[in-house]
Amino acid sequence: MASEATSENNVVPENKEVEEEVTFKSLGLVDVLCEACEQLKWKSPSKIQKESIPIALQGKDVIGLAETGSGKTGAFALPILQTLLDNPQRLYALIMTPTRELAFQISEQFEALGSSIGIKCAVIVGGIDMMTQSLMLAKKPHIIIATPGRLVDHLYQMYS
Ligand code: AMP
């Protein structure tokens, strides 16, 4: 017999686990960030998001590896935004990325997820006037997204 009757109208197939749906809320994210995901039409967390968000929210270090398009940016952006909400401060996070294009894509996601909470980002990459970027840094954004070479140029300028 392949099934077991738990009540007159409720038959649960044997050995079939009832899987609980994983949501952004069940990962521990606050309502304002769950709503931001909803607005971006992110219906449920991706694999890398399910695996990394709860650990990052506990304040633990995470090393994640996932392919392009897997939702990696959300996996680190959402915990950064939530911990920033808990402890609001300027110059809160630095994201290092190898290319200009990735830096702008990451910034777009931070701004989309953080728009309702007033997040300010600065993108610090080569090919853009140093003075313009210095002014952006002087405004003390919450998040800096940078390529390494240009960030080092700014550090030299500040400390030499
Ligand atoms: P990434 O891997 O961070 O480059 O993300 C690739 C794309 O996936 C971006 O356009 C995101 O907007 C989108 N994305 C991230 N997380 C989710 C999700 N949970 N559901 C649907 N789309 C997502």
Tab-separated table of C-alpha atoms and ligand atoms in Angstrom:
chain	number	residue	atom	x	y	z
A	1	MET	CA	0.000	0.000	0.000
A	2	ALA	CA	1.556	3.290	-1.153
A	3	SER	CA	-0.313	5.738	0.946
A	4	GLU	CA	-1.567	6.298	4.442
A	5	ALA	CA	-4.766	8.043	5.426
A	6	THR	CA	-4.117	10.659	8.145
A	7	SER	CA	-7.737	11.694	8.279
A	8	GLU	CA	-10.793	10.911	6.270
A	9	ASN	CA	-10.046	13.493	3.522
A	10	ASN	CA	-6.268	13.884	3.877
A	11	VAL	CA	-4.118	11.206	2.272
A	12	VAL	CA	-0.332	11.688	2.500
A	13	PRO	CA	1.708	9.512	0.108
A	14	GLU	CA	4.260	7.361	1.947
A	15	ASN	CA	7.933	8.570	1.887
A	16	LYS	CA	6.928	11.868	0.300
A	17	GLU	CA	8.373	14.746	2.278
A	18	VAL	CA	6.279	17.871	2.390
A	19	GLU	CA	8.791	20.545	1.333
A	20	GLU	CA	8.448	23.915	2.986
A	21	GLU	CA	8.577	26.810	0.574
A	22	VAL	CA	11.665	28.964	1.041
A	23	THR	CA	10.907	32.677	0.802
A	24	PHE	CA	13.000	35.801	1.292
A	25	LYS	CA	11.143	36.253	4.575
A	26	SER	CA	11.907	32.733	5.775
A	27	LEU	CA	15.612	33.421	5.104
A	28	GLY	CA	15.385	36.164	7.729
A	29	LEU	CA	14.995	39.280	5.595
A	30	VAL	CA	12.913	42.181	6.883
A	31	ASP	CA	9.670	43.186	5.151
A	32	VAL	CA	11.069	46.268	3.406
A	33	LEU	CA	13.703	44.135	1.625
A	34	CYS	CA	11.201	41.352	0.835
A	35	GLU	CA	9.016	44.016	-0.782
A	36	ALA	CA	12.013	45.306	-2.770
A	37	CYS	CA	12.589	41.757	-4.101
A	38	GLU	CA	8.915	41.523	-4.993
A	39	GLN	CA	9.113	44.806	-6.901
A	40	LEU	CA	12.036	43.398	-8.894
A	41	LYS	CA	9.792	40.359	-9.617
A	42	TRP	CA	12.100	38.040	-7.689
A	43	LYS	CA	9.462	35.488	-6.677
A	44	SER	CA	11.679	33.206	-4.607
A	45	PRO	CA	15.345	33.143	-3.572
A	46	SER	CA	17.846	31.489	-5.919
A	47	LYS	CA	20.088	28.629	-4.716
A	48	ILE	CA	23.061	30.850	-3.814
A	49	GLN	CA	20.685	33.247	-2.030
A	50	LYS	CA	19.074	30.425	-0.012
A	51	GLU	CA	22.475	29.100	1.009
A	52	SER	CA	24.262	32.330	1.829
A	53	ILE	CA	21.720	34.859	3.147
A	54	PRO	CA	20.927	33.153	6.500
A	55	ILE	CA	24.649	32.683	7.247
A	56	ALA	CA	25.562	36.252	6.278
A	57	LEU	CA	22.709	37.590	8.427
A	58	GLN	CA	24.305	35.867	11.423
A	59	GLY	CA	27.408	37.988	10.759
A	60	LYS	CA	29.468	35.003	9.624
A	61	ASP	CA	31.967	35.106	6.738
A	62	VAL	CA	30.742	33.564	3.485
A	63	ILE	CA	32.662	32.478	0.411
A	64	GLY	CA	30.185	31.826	-2.397
A	65	LEU	CA	30.803	30.499	-5.879
A	66	ALA	CA	28.032	30.607	-8.467
A	67	GLU	CA	27.774	31.291	-12.160
A	68	THR	CA	26.675	34.492	-13.874
A	69	GLY	CA	22.932	35.016	-13.653
A	70	SER	CA	22.596	32.935	-10.485
A	71	GLY	CA	21.614	35.865	-8.258
A	72	LYS	CA	25.055	36.250	-6.632
A	73	THR	CA	24.728	40.007	-6.281
A	74	GLY	CA	21.459	39.706	-4.354
A	75	ALA	CA	23.084	37.027	-2.199
A	76	PHE	CA	25.529	39.549	-0.754
A	77	ALA	CA	23.599	42.785	-1.319
A	78	LEU	CA	20.534	41.790	0.724
A	79	PRO	CA	22.474	40.909	3.923
A	80	ILE	CA	24.580	44.071	3.539
A	81	LEU	CA	21.414	46.181	3.247
A	82	GLN	CA	19.741	44.462	6.191
A	83	THR	CA	22.722	44.871	8.519
A	84	LEU	CA	23.040	48.473	7.360
A	85	LEU	CA	19.384	49.031	8.307
A	86	ASP	CA	20.126	47.582	11.760
A	87	ASN	CA	23.112	49.872	12.178
A	88	PRO	CA	22.799	52.887	9.842
A	89	GLN	CA	26.150	54.412	8.929
A	90	ARG	CA	27.987	55.990	6.006
A	91	LEU	CA	30.904	54.208	4.232
A	92	TYR	CA	29.441	50.891	5.367
A	93	ALA	CA	30.496	48.423	2.661
A	94	LEU	CA	33.149	48.187	-0.038
A	95	ILE	CA	32.482	45.877	-2.987
A	96	MET	CA	35.530	45.055	-5.107
A	97	THR	CA	34.937	43.837	-8.638
A	98	PRO	CA	37.297	43.252	-11.573
A	99	THR	CA	35.549	45.260	-14.300
A	100	ARG	CA	33.771	48.601	-14.781
A	101	GLU	CA	30.746	46.876	-16.308
A	102	LEU	CA	30.292	44.612	-13.288
A	103	ALA	CA	30.710	47.584	-10.952
A	104	PHE	CA	27.829	49.443	-12.627
A	105	GLN	CA	25.641	46.304	-12.692
A	106	ILE	CA	26.241	45.743	-8.964
A	107	SER	CA	25.480	49.367	-8.198
A	108	GLU	CA	22.197	49.143	-10.155
A	109	GLN	CA	21.101	46.174	-8.051
A	110	PHE	CA	22.017	47.880	-4.773
A	111	GLU	CA	20.080	50.953	-5.848
A	112	ALA	CA	17.064	48.901	-6.958
A	113	LEU	CA	16.989	46.874	-3.724
A	114	GLY	CA	17.784	49.860	-1.507
A	115	SER	CA	15.803	52.638	-3.174
A	116	SER	CA	13.004	52.598	-0.587
A	117	ILE	CA	15.502	52.908	2.265
A	118	GLY	CA	17.519	55.758	0.734
A	119	ILE	CA	20.728	53.881	-0.032
A	120	LYS	CA	23.496	55.965	-1.626
A	121	CYS	CA	26.165	54.201	-3.707
A	122	ALA	CA	29.330	55.430	-5.421
A	123	VAL	CA	30.976	53.602	-8.322
A	124	ILE	CA	34.748	54.134	-8.348
A	125	VAL	CA	36.214	52.825	-11.604
A	126	GLY	CA	38.812	53.885	-14.180
A	127	GLY	CA	37.973	56.062	-17.182
A	128	ILE	CA	36.062	58.611	-15.109
A	129	ASP	CA	37.434	61.905	-13.829
A	130	MET	CA	39.220	61.475	-10.448
A	131	MET	CA	37.899	64.809	-9.143
A	132	THR	CA	34.259	63.853	-9.821
A	133	GLN	CA	34.842	60.610	-7.939
A	134	SER	CA	36.587	62.383	-5.043
A	135	LEU	CA	33.484	64.554	-4.657
A	136	MET	CA	31.291	61.435	-4.646
A	137	LEU	CA	33.481	59.882	-1.937
A	138	ALA	CA	33.427	63.099	0.091
A	139	LYS	CA	29.635	62.752	0.297
A	140	LYS	CA	30.209	59.487	2.192
A	141	PRO	CA	27.920	57.045	0.391
A	142	HIS	CA	26.723	53.936	2.242
A	143	ILE	CA	28.209	51.563	-0.348
A	144	ILE	CA	31.302	51.912	-2.545
A	145	ILE	CA	31.636	49.648	-5.572
A	146	ALA	CA	35.143	49.815	-6.993
A	147	THR	CA	37.673	48.301	-9.326
A	148	PRO	CA	41.027	47.810	-7.536
A	149	GLY	CA	43.273	50.080	-9.666
A	150	ARG	CA	41.124	53.195	-9.335
A	151	LEU	CA	40.497	52.588	-5.642
A	152	VAL	CA	44.261	52.432	-5.035
A	153	ASP	CA	44.669	55.716	-6.993
A	154	HIS	CA	42.224	57.395	-4.579
A	155	LEU	CA	43.935	55.919	-1.525
A	156	TYR	CA	47.338	57.220	-2.755
A	157	GLN	CA	45.830	60.637	-3.383
A	158	MET	CA	44.302	60.744	0.100
A	159	TYR	CA	47.368	59.575	2.004
A	160	SER	CA	50.271	61.129	0.054
B	1	AMP	P1	23.595	38.080	-10.846
B	1	AMP	O1	23.906	36.612	-10.795
B	1	AMP	O2	23.745	38.720	-9.531
B	1	AMP	O3	24.372	38.780	-11.926
B	1	AMP	O4	22.026	38.258	-11.217
B	1	AMP	C1	21.545	38.023	-12.502
B	1	AMP	C2	20.110	38.493	-12.676
B	1	AMP	O5	19.240	37.718	-11.863
B	1	AMP	C3	19.858	39.951	-12.319
B	1	AMP	O6	19.184	40.528	-13.408
B	1	AMP	C4	18.927	39.905	-11.119
B	1	AMP	O7	17.966	40.936	-11.181
B	1	AMP	C5	18.268	38.550	-11.256
B	1	AMP	N1	17.922	37.904	-9.956
B	1	AMP	C6	18.662	37.876	-8.839
B	1	AMP	N2	18.035	37.177	-7.878
B	1	AMP	C7	16.867	36.742	-8.406
B	1	AMP	C8	15.780	35.957	-7.905
B	1	AMP	N3	15.772	35.489	-6.667
B	1	AMP	N4	14.739	35.702	-8.736
B	1	AMP	C9	14.740	36.182	-10.006
B	1	AMP	N5	15.733	36.928	-10.544
B	1	AMP	C10	16.798	37.210	-9.758
